[in-house]
């Protein structure tokens, strides 16, 4: 079955519409030359491949080389009861599917938010796993399929692995809490819901990262409070960005910094 991939965000589409709705939204961007579509076959012909890299015991990054669209890396999380594939990339090939399946039985594919849908249905079909889409964001699915199921709230998808929705970046924006991660101190797969900054000691909370649209102080406090219910020491973003240690305190400190800036506490520095 043929489908189309937006070259800018790498989200799969059943039809070639005039412009990708995800890219036309104020959180993303359409290239100056206009909408560009590609296909899996074209990406394969131009040298696409999948890399699987260990990030820590029982956690792998799955990424495409060259990067496709936004260029995120999926996180493949393994437990004794199976694996979760989080933030699926916008590319796959048989070698990549085999490499992911070799890690363990994938029981669900989940994107943190619509920018990370990638070719989620294609991954789901290849791995024989359902695709879970946040109920609040389901209107962004551009390739409907019977393997898609909706979810909301908190969902323990595997023992000790909980999907939860702080929202913010999108109404349904989700993170994954993995209690056994970081040698038992806990891990948060935070994607763009809570962005791990390059200084490795702070995070950011934005409606749009490329277009720099901030969230209000009230929403940032809500997002930080939401994840503070969980114990975690390490936080991974959806690229190779990570807060290696002390992440829970860093989320709160960064939230308070954001709130201070948007409230004008630091206007004397401008
Ligand atoms: Zn797009």
XYZ file of N, CA and C in Angstrom, residues 3-255:
759
model
N 1.796 5.227 0.459
C 1.454 6.393 1.268
C 2.578 7.397 1.067
N 2.391 8.588 1.621
C 3.331 9.681 1.385
C 3.927 10.146 2.701
N 5.137 10.647 2.621
C 5.819 11.156 3.805
C 6.153 12.627 3.564
N 5.749 13.490 4.489
C 6.123 14.899 4.397
C 7.636 14.979 4.631
N 8.351 15.564 3.677
C 9.824 15.598 3.785
C 10.295 16.509 4.914
N 9.427 17.409 5.366
C 9.836 18.380 6.390
C 9.638 17.857 7.806
N 8.523 17.151 8.048
C 8.264 16.644 9.396
C 8.317 15.115 9.452
N 8.353 14.455 8.299
C 8.446 12.994 8.201
C 7.208 12.257 8.714
N 6.076 12.962 8.773
C 4.840 12.299 9.184
C 4.160 11.677 7.963
N 3.715 10.438 8.121
C 3.074 9.702 7.032
C 1.674 10.241 6.754
N 1.308 10.246 5.479
C 0.005 10.719 5.020
C -0.584 9.685 4.062
N -1.870 9.444 4.187
C -2.536 8.547 3.240
C -2.651 9.190 1.863
N -2.824 10.529 1.853
C -3.010 11.266 0.592
C -2.022 12.418 0.530
N -1.679 12.789 -0.704
C -0.846 13.976 -0.894
C -1.736 15.204 -0.870
N -1.910 15.800 0.300
C -2.734 16.999 0.412
C -1.905 18.200 -0.046
N -2.573 19.358 -0.156
C -1.879 20.536 -0.680
C -0.706 20.928 0.220
N -0.956 20.901 1.522
C 0.127 21.193 2.468
C -0.088 20.339 3.713
N 0.992 19.884 4.284
C 0.942 19.079 5.502
C 0.415 19.950 6.642
N -0.661 19.524 7.285
C -1.285 20.330 8.345
C -0.341 20.509 9.529
N 0.474 19.515 9.807
C 1.417 19.613 10.928
C 2.443 20.712 10.651
N 2.924 20.788 9.407
C 3.921 21.808 9.062
C 3.296 23.197 8.948
N 2.032 23.274 8.519
C 1.364 24.566 8.349
C 0.939 25.180 9.691
N 0.927 24.397 10.740
C 0.574 24.856 12.083
C 1.644 25.831 12.596
N 1.285 26.689 13.544
C 2.252 27.714 13.985
C 3.429 27.142 14.785
N 3.370 25.862 15.107
C 4.507 25.237 15.807
C 5.601 24.763 14.859
N 5.297 24.647 13.572
C 6.265 24.123 12.613
C 6.411 25.088 11.448
N 6.826 24.618 10.305
C 7.114 25.509 9.183
C 7.062 24.718 7.884
N 6.656 25.427 6.838
C 6.649 24.867 5.488
C 7.861 25.455 4.754
N 8.613 24.665 4.003
C 9.787 25.205 3.314
C 9.416 26.335 2.360
N 10.387 27.214 2.110
C 10.145 28.358 1.219
C 9.710 27.887 -0.170
N 10.219 26.742 -0.592
C 9.863 26.244 -1.929
C 8.519 25.516 -1.939
N 7.897 25.409 -0.785
C 6.585 24.780 -0.717
C 6.652 23.345 -0.224
N 5.480 22.739 -0.168
C 5.343 21.375 0.351
C 6.167 20.372 -0.465
N 6.893 19.520 0.215
C 7.677 18.468 -0.448
C 7.228 17.113 0.110
N 6.903 16.212 -0.808
C 6.526 14.849 -0.410
C 7.613 13.876 -0.814
N 7.773 12.831 -0.035
C 8.676 11.765 -0.410
C 7.998 10.430 -0.080
N 8.705 9.359 -0.344
C 8.169 8.016 -0.077
C 9.267 7.178 0.564
N 8.853 6.070 1.162
C 9.846 5.153 1.726
C 10.799 4.659 0.646
N 10.239 4.351 -0.558
C 11.088 3.842 -1.645
C 12.153 4.862 -2.021
N 11.743 6.134 -2.090
C 12.704 7.178 -2.448
C 13.771 7.327 -1.361
N 13.360 7.269 -0.115
C 14.327 7.391 0.981
C 15.300 6.212 0.978
N 14.809 5.027 0.659
C 15.691 3.858 0.574
C 16.674 4.005 -0.581
N 16.169 4.486 -1.705
C 17.034 4.650 -2.889
C 18.134 5.667 -2.648
N 17.868 6.628 -1.769
C 18.881 7.656 -1.527
C 19.750 7.301 -0.311
N 19.747 6.046 0.063
C 20.730 5.579 1.052
C 20.257 5.535 2.486
N 18.932 5.606 2.697
C 18.417 5.556 4.055
C 18.750 4.243 4.744
N 18.990 4.340 6.064
C 19.184 3.133 6.859
C 18.792 3.449 8.297
N 18.604 2.402 9.084
C 18.203 2.548 10.482
C 19.382 2.156 11.366
N 19.636 2.983 12.386
C 20.662 2.658 13.383
C 19.990 2.390 14.718
N 20.469 1.388 15.432
C 19.984 1.088 16.779
C 21.186 1.179 17.718
N 21.119 2.110 18.666
C 22.255 2.395 19.554
C 21.819 2.292 21.004
N 22.601 1.620 21.838
C 22.242 1.533 23.261
C 22.489 2.874 23.936
N 21.491 3.350 24.697
C 21.642 4.583 25.487
C 21.976 4.260 26.952
N 21.355 3.221 27.478
C 21.693 2.674 28.784
C 21.115 1.261 28.799
N 21.435 0.428 29.787
C 20.872 -0.926 29.770
C 19.349 -0.910 29.611
N 18.839 -1.662 28.659
C 17.411 -1.784 28.347
C 16.799 -0.559 27.667
N 17.615 0.359 27.194
C 17.100 1.515 26.446
C 17.988 1.768 25.228
N 17.341 1.811 24.066
C 18.060 2.046 22.815
C 17.492 3.262 22.090
N 18.349 3.901 21.306
C 17.914 4.916 20.349
C 17.752 4.230 19.004
N 16.674 4.564 18.304
C 16.464 4.081 16.935
C 16.397 5.324 16.063
N 17.304 5.456 15.132
C 17.313 6.662 14.302
C 17.622 6.312 12.862
N 17.260 7.200 11.957
C 17.551 6.974 10.548
C 18.754 7.806 10.152
N 19.538 7.253 9.271
C 20.667 7.969 8.671
C 20.535 7.877 7.167
N 20.494 8.996 6.457
C 20.446 10.346 7.025
C 19.141 10.590 7.778
N 19.110 11.625 8.593
C 17.895 11.947 9.327
C 16.771 12.286 8.352
N 15.544 11.949 8.730
C 14.373 12.246 7.898
C 13.482 13.214 8.668
N 13.057 14.299 8.020
C 12.154 15.257 8.647
C 12.808 15.938 9.830
N 12.120 15.943 10.956
C 12.638 16.589 12.157
C 13.885 15.847 12.653
N 13.981 14.585 12.325
C 15.213 13.846 12.623
C 15.316 13.324 14.033
N 14.161 13.066 14.640
C 14.197 12.549 16.012
C 14.802 11.156 16.095
N 15.159 10.753 17.294
C 15.481 9.352 17.518
C 14.374 8.752 18.364
N 13.897 7.587 17.951
C 12.950 6.853 18.769
C 13.695 6.327 19.983
N 12.928 6.061 21.062
C 13.481 5.320 22.178
C 12.783 3.957 22.217
N 13.598 2.934 22.291
C 13.110 1.560 22.388
C 13.435 1.078 23.790
N 12.391 0.875 24.567
C 12.525 0.564 25.987
C 12.131 -0.892 26.212
N 13.015 -1.665 26.840
C 12.760 -3.097 27.022
C 12.482 -3.435 28.488
N 11.437 -4.236 28.678
C 11.170 -4.819 29.994
C 11.022 -6.328 29.799
N 10.898 -7.057 30.907
C 10.700 -8.510 30.804
C 9.384 -8.856 30.114
N 8.442 -7.903 30.103
C 7.123 -8.154 29.520
C 7.008 -7.659 28.081
N 8.085 -7.115 27.529
C 8.047 -6.609 26.158
C 8.609 -5.212 26.066
N 8.517 -4.660 24.855
C 9.161 -3.365 24.564
C 8.133 -2.313 24.170
N 8.511 -1.065 24.418
C 7.766 0.099 23.943
C 8.641 0.838 22.937
N 8.068 1.171 21.777
C 8.756 2.026 20.798
C 8.118 3.407 20.882
N 8.898 4.384 21.326
C 8.395 5.735 21.617
C 8.959 6.713 20.588
N 8.110 7.566 20.044
C 8.490 8.560 19.031
C 9.076 7.907 17.776
N 8.273 7.112 17.074
C 8.763 6.392 15.901
C 9.295 7.335 14.820
N 10.387 6.962 14.208
C 10.990 7.791 13.162
C 10.183 7.696 11.860
N 10.505 8.585 10.931
C 9.771 8.656 9.662
C 10.400 7.822 8.564
N 11.012 6.736 8.945
C 11.668 5.867 7.975
C 11.712 4.471 8.566
N 11.678 3.461 7.711
C 12.007 2.106 8.146
C 12.397 1.273 6.929
N 13.145 0.216 7.195
C 13.437 -0.791 6.176
C 13.504 -2.132 6.908
N 13.611 -3.207 6.140
C 13.530 -4.525 6.769
C 14.665 -4.749 7.767
N 15.866 -4.275 7.445
C 16.985 -4.436 8.381
C 16.706 -3.708 9.692
N 16.098 -2.533 9.585
C 15.766 -1.774 10.782
C 14.688 -2.458 11.614
N 13.681 -2.968 10.933
C 12.610 -3.694 11.628
C 13.196 -4.934 12.332
N 14.069 -5.642 11.651
C 14.691 -6.825 12.240
C 15.534 -6.456 13.457
N 16.250 -5.334 13.362
C 17.106 -4.911 14.478
C 16.262 -4.545 15.702
N 15.125 -3.885 15.466
C 14.231 -3.531 16.579
C 13.602 -4.796 17.161
N 13.136 -5.683 16.289
C 12.492 -6.922 16.764
C 13.481 -7.801 17.518
N 14.758 -7.708 17.181
C 15.766 -8.525 17.865
C 15.947 -8.109 19.327
N 15.609 -6.851 19.633
C 15.712 -6.382 21.028
C 14.633 -7.029 21.881
N 13.436 -7.191 21.310
C 12.336 -7.799 22.063
C 11.021 -7.576 21.344
N 9.973 -8.135 21.911
C 8.639 -8.059 21.330
C 8.035 -6.680 21.619
N 7.823 -5.888 20.584
C 7.259 -4.545 20.774
C 5.748 -4.680 21.005
N 5.277 -4.212 22.155
C 3.859 -4.346 22.493
C 3.058 -3.096 22.144
N 3.739 -1.967 21.951
C 3.024 -0.735 21.582
C 3.990 0.271 20.990
N 3.430 1.096 20.098
C 4.159 2.216 19.496
C 3.400 3.475 19.895
N 4.125 4.425 20.466
C 3.489 5.635 20.972
C 4.342 6.834 20.604
N 3.708 7.876 20.076
C 4.405 9.146 19.855
C 4.057 10.096 20.993
N 5.043 10.886 21.402
C 4.807 11.865 22.471
C 3.831 12.945 22.021
N 3.832 13.252 20.711
C 2.966 14.304 20.172
C 2.997 14.195 18.651
N 2.109 14.890 17.933
C 1.980 14.665 16.479
C 3.242 14.893 15.661
N 4.154 15.790 16.088
C 5.400 15.964 15.324
C 6.215 14.680 15.268
N 5.954 13.784 16.198
C 6.732 12.551 16.320
C 5.984 11.321 15.792
N 4.893 11.540 15.050
C 4.163 10.381 14.522
C 5.021 9.563 13.551
N 5.899 10.250 12.793
C 6.747 9.527 11.852
C 5.925 8.611 10.962
N 6.452 7.418 10.673
C 5.662 6.425 9.928
C 5.179 5.373 10.932
N 4.398 5.848 11.921
C 3.995 5.000 13.038
C 3.152 3.807 12.590
N 2.266 4.033 11.622
C 1.431 2.913 11.157
C 2.305 1.865 10.460
N 3.286 2.345 9.699
C 4.173 1.411 9.000
C 4.995 0.581 10.001
N 5.488 1.247 11.057
C 6.204 0.510 12.114
C 5.264 -0.488 12.798
N 4.035 -0.044 13.059
C 3.068 -0.916 13.736
C 2.758 -2.167 12.928
N 2.562 -1.967 11.636
C 2.287 -3.121 10.766
C 3.494 -4.052 10.703
N 4.682 -3.456 10.582
C 5.890 -4.274 10.441
C 6.173 -5.079 11.705
N 5.853 -4.481 12.863
C 6.167 -5.139 14.139
C 4.961 -5.878 14.717
N 3.800 -5.738 14.094
C 2.595 -6.383 14.613
C 2.156 -5.801 15.939
N 2.333 -4.475 16.093
C 2.015 -3.812 17.364
C 0.994 -2.703 17.140
N 0.133 -2.458 18.135
C -0.808 -1.341 18.007
C -0.103 0.004 18.116
N -0.685 1.020 17.493
C -0.203 2.399 17.595
C -1.168 3.156 18.499
N -0.642 3.710 19.583
C -1.477 4.459 20.517
C -1.334 5.947 20.250
N -2.467 6.619 20.063
C -2.491 8.056 19.781
C -3.281 8.744 20.891
N -2.737 9.853 21.388
C -3.442 10.613 22.429
C -4.792 11.088 21.896
N -5.834 10.801 22.659
C -7.196 11.165 22.255
C -7.295 12.660 21.916
N -6.623 13.507 22.710
C -6.726 14.962 22.527
C -6.125 15.429 21.195
N -5.223 14.627 20.613
C -4.509 15.061 19.407
C -4.847 14.213 18.180
N -5.887 13.432 18.268
C -6.152 12.453 17.212
C -6.448 13.094 15.851
N -6.882 14.365 15.863
C -7.199 15.022 14.589
C -5.968 15.239 13.722
N -4.768 15.068 14.281
C -3.532 15.260 13.528
C -3.104 14.002 12.780
N -3.768 12.887 13.021
C -3.403 11.652 12.308
C -3.782 11.807 10.834
N -2.789 11.687 9.956
C -3.031 11.882 8.526
C -3.056 10.562 7.756
N -2.785 9.467 8.470
C -2.895 8.151 7.846
C -3.662 7.245 8.812
N -4.990 7.363 8.780
C -5.794 6.541 9.692
C -5.597 5.064 9.382
N -5.729 4.235 10.421
C -5.530 2.806 10.216
C -6.179 2.067 11.388
N -6.698 0.863 11.131
C -7.329 0.107 12.224
C -6.384 -0.231 13.369
N -5.063 -0.204 13.156
C -4.166 -0.525 14.277
C -3.998 0.647 15.243
N -4.563 1.814 14.905
C -4.476 2.974 15.809
C -5.549 2.862 16.883
N -5.118 3.044 18.137
C -6.048 3.112 19.268
C -5.779 4.418 19.996
N -6.794 4.981 20.626
C -6.575 6.225 21.362
C -6.440 5.924 22.851
N -5.776 6.844 23.543
C -5.591 6.711 24.986
C -5.586 8.105 25.597
N -5.750 8.183 26.913
C -5.602 9.459 27.614
C -5.354 9.184 29.088
N -4.919 10.213 29.797
C -4.658 10.086 31.236
C -3.340 9.404 31.512
N -3.320 8.528 32.510
C -2.138 7.725 32.822
C -2.395 6.304 32.342
N -1.377 5.704 31.730
C -1.541 4.342 31.220
C -0.261 3.562 31.484
N -0.356 2.534 32.345
C 0.804 1.677 32.596
C 0.876 0.672 31.444
N 1.692 0.991 30.467
C 1.734 0.251 29.214
C 2.502 -1.057 29.382
N 3.442 -1.062 30.301
C 4.221 -2.247 30.674
C 4.478 -2.115 32.180
N 4.781 -3.203 32.865
C 5.037 -3.086 34.304
C 6.158 -2.066 34.590
N 5.832 -1.033 35.357
C 6.832 -0.020 35.699
C 7.082 1.004 34.612
N 6.283 0.967 33.552
C 6.431 1.922 32.444
C 5.079 2.610 32.238
N 5.028 3.903 32.554
C 3.754 4.630 32.555
C 3.778 5.769 31.547
N 2.779 5.768 30.665
C 2.542 6.920 29.787
C 1.695 7.913 30.565
N 2.075 9.191 30.487
C 1.284 10.192 31.186
C 1.348 11.495 30.407
N 0.336 12.348 30.578
C 0.133 13.504 29.703
C 0.190 14.833 30.450
N 1.373 15.420 30.536
C 1.440 16.782 31.082
C 0.839 17.820 30.138
N 0.737 17.495 28.824
C 0.255 18.475 27.856
C 1.267 19.602 27.696
N 0.789 20.759 27.248
C 1.667 21.914 27.072
C 1.994 22.137 25.609
N 3.006 21.464 25.116
C 3.426 21.595 23.715
C 2.262 21.262 22.776
N 1.563 20.176 23.052
C 0.259 19.830 22.466
C -0.652 19.481 23.642
N -1.965 19.595 23.473
C -2.856 19.225 24.584
C -2.623 17.796 25.082
N -2.292 16.896 24.166
C -2.075 15.502 24.567
C -0.620 15.133 24.783
N 0.292 16.103 24.794
C 1.731 15.800 24.888
C 2.027 14.857 26.053
N 2.745 13.788 25.728
C 2.955 12.705 26.686
C 4.429 12.520 26.991
N 4.691 11.976 28.152
C 6.030 11.529 28.526
C 5.897 10.090 29.020
N 7.036 9.423 29.130
C 7.063 8.056 29.652
C 7.878 8.043 30.934
N 7.292 7.519 32.005
C 8.082 7.284 33.218
C 8.470 5.820 33.282
N 9.771 5.598 33.462
C 10.335 4.239 33.519
C 11.008 4.093 34.887
N 10.320 3.403 35.772
C 10.773 3.348 37.165
C 12.137 2.674 37.311
N 12.421 1.660 36.484
C 13.660 0.886 36.635
C 14.855 1.532 35.944
N 14.608 2.611 35.195
C 15.703 3.226 34.440
C 16.721 3.900 35.338
N 17.863 4.233 34.762
C 18.961 4.886 35.500
C 19.294 4.090 36.757
N 19.526 2.823 36.598
C 19.888 1.908 37.706
C 18.876 1.973 38.851
N 17.600 2.141 38.495
C 16.538 2.121 39.495
C 16.191 3.489 40.066
N 16.910 4.530 39.644
C 16.589 5.874 40.154
C 15.454 6.513 39.348
N 15.131 5.921 38.206
C 13.997 6.390 37.407
C 14.412 7.259 36.236
N 13.701 7.077 35.135
C 13.960 7.829 33.896
C 12.659 8.433 33.405
N 12.748 9.627 32.837
C 11.631 10.231 32.125
C 12.034 10.386 30.667
N 11.236 9.785 29.767
C 11.395 10.037 28.330
C 10.500 11.236 28.039
N 11.111 12.404 27.927
C 10.342 13.654 27.983
C 10.082 14.275 26.622
N 10.796 13.804 25.586
C 10.591 14.297 24.237
C 10.596 15.825 24.194
N 9.619 16.429 23.496
C 9.520 17.884 23.432
C 8.589 18.436 24.504
N 8.007 17.563 25.313
C 7.138 18.055 26.380
C 7.981 18.841 27.384
N 9.162 18.295 27.675
C 10.155 18.954 28.535
C 11.480 18.758 27.813
N 12.010 19.823 27.251
C 13.167 19.707 26.347
C 14.479 19.786 27.117
N 15.300 18.738 26.986
C 16.613 18.715 27.642
C 17.562 19.632 26.881
N 18.020 20.683 27.542
C 18.847 21.700 26.896
C 20.295 21.237 26.740
N 21.039 21.900 25.832
C 22.434 21.479 25.595
C 23.348 21.670 26.797
N 22.967 22.513 27.777
C 23.845 22.675 28.958
C 23.761 21.477 29.905
N 22.824 20.568 29.661
C 22.636 19.332 30.424
C 22.229 19.578 31.879
N 21.949 20.828 32.220
C 21.528 21.152 33.588
C 20.261 21.998 33.604
N 19.589 22.108 32.455
C 18.316 22.829 32.435
C 17.430 22.250 31.340
N 16.126 22.528 31.451
C 15.156 22.088 30.445
C 14.305 23.283 30.047
N 13.604 23.147 28.903
C 12.707 24.202 28.435
C 11.333 23.641 28.104
N 10.378 24.537 28.104
C 8.972 24.182 27.878
C 8.436 25.174 26.853
N 8.085 24.703 25.656
C 7.678 25.632 24.606
C 6.469 25.107 23.831
N 5.628 26.025 23.378
C 4.611 25.633 22.385
C 5.301 25.293 21.077
N 6.215 26.156 20.639
C 6.983 25.876 19.430
C 8.457 26.053 19.716
N 9.243 25.052 19.358
C 10.701 25.191 19.459
C 11.254 25.920 18.240
N 10.934 25.505 16.988
C 11.526 26.230 15.855
C 11.081 27.684 15.766
N 9.833 27.982 16.138
C 9.315 29.349 16.013
C 9.332 30.116 17.337
N 9.905 29.499 18.375
C 10.119 30.153 19.685
C 8.840 30.779 20.252
N 7.804 29.965 20.412
C 6.570 30.443 21.059
C 6.544 29.862 22.471
N 6.561 30.725 23.487
C 6.625 30.204 24.855
C 5.266 29.729 25.364
N 5.308 28.943 26.420
C 4.107 28.612 27.181
C 4.019 29.583 28.357
N 2.815 29.724 28.898
C 2.634 30.619 30.048
C 3.278 30.008 31.289
N 3.508 30.854 32.282
C 4.029 30.364 33.555
C 3.096 29.362 34.197
N 1.806 29.576 34.070
C 0.846 28.669 34.705
C 0.922 27.272 34.090
N 1.037 27.217 32.760
C 1.129 25.909 32.097
C 2.447 25.218 32.450
N 3.532 25.981 32.482
C 4.836 25.386 32.814
C 4.809 24.826 34.236
N 4.192 25.534 35.149
C 4.076 25.014 36.514
C 3.251 23.729 36.531
N 2.207 23.694 35.709
C 1.363 22.488 35.627
C 2.159 21.303 35.092
N 2.947 21.532 34.039
C 3.734 20.449 33.436
C 4.754 19.924 34.448
N 5.456 20.837 35.121
C 6.467 20.406 36.101
C 5.805 19.663 37.258
N 4.707 20.188 37.758
C 4.010 19.536 38.869
C 3.518 18.148 38.467
N 3.078 18.021 37.227
C 2.569 16.743 36.729
C 3.644 15.652 36.833
N 4.856 15.972 36.388
C 5.902 14.936 36.374
C 6.568 14.768 37.738
N 6.413 15.757 38.626
C 6.999 15.632 39.964
C 6.331 14.535 40.784
N 5.211 14.030 40.306
C 4.574 12.881 40.986
C 5.448 11.647 40.886
N 6.373 11.646 39.920
C 7.193 10.455 39.660
C 8.621 10.673 40.167
N 9.263 9.564 40.527
C 10.681 9.604 40.899
C 11.506 9.364 39.640
N 12.412 10.289 39.351
C 13.325 10.081 38.217
C 14.584 10.910 38.418
N 15.663 10.387 37.938
C 16.956 11.064 38.070
C 17.501 11.499 36.721
N 17.049 10.808 35.657
C 17.576 11.081 34.310
C 16.410 11.393 33.376
N 16.654 12.312 32.440
C 15.606 12.706 31.492
C 16.197 12.703 30.092
N 15.533 11.964 29.204
C 15.967 11.913 27.808
C 15.038 12.726 26.932
N 15.623 13.498 26.000
C 14.851 14.159 24.960
C 14.664 13.228 23.779
N 14.120 13.780 22.692
C 13.825 12.946 21.521
C 14.926 13.036 20.457
N 16.070 13.615 20.826
C 17.261 13.559 19.975
C 18.315 12.852 20.835
N 19.564 13.272 20.778
C 20.515 12.648 21.700
C 20.708 13.526 22.932
N 19.731 14.397 23.198
C 19.818 15.284 24.362
C 19.352 14.575 25.627
N 20.057 14.833 26.706
C 19.777 14.126 27.956
C 20.184 14.999 29.142
N 19.419 14.880 30.230
C 19.841 15.411 31.528
C 20.297 14.173 32.304
N 21.583 13.963 32.473
C 22.060 12.662 32.975
C 21.694 12.381 34.430
N 21.749 13.418 35.267
C 21.473 13.223 36.705
C 20.675 14.399 37.249
N 19.980 14.148 38.365
C 19.282 15.201 39.110
C 18.160 15.842 38.300
N 17.579 15.095 37.362
C 16.642 15.677 36.406
C 15.356 16.191 37.065
N 14.885 15.498 38.104
C 13.616 15.929 38.709
C 13.767 17.324 39.318
N 14.850 17.559 40.030
C 15.090 18.885 40.615
C 15.348 19.913 39.519
N 16.004 19.488 38.453
C 16.298 20.408 37.341
C 15.014 20.844 36.642
N 14.054 19.930 36.516
C 12.766 20.303 35.915
C 12.105 21.408 36.743
N 12.105 21.249 38.048
C 11.471 22.266 38.901
C 12.232 23.599 38.846
N 13.551 23.525 38.910
C 14.358 24.743 38.879
C 14.164 25.477 37.545
N 14.119 24.710 36.463
C 13.948 25.315 35.135
C 12.544 25.897 34.983
N 11.556 25.209 35.540
C 10.184 25.726 35.498
C 10.111 27.050 36.245
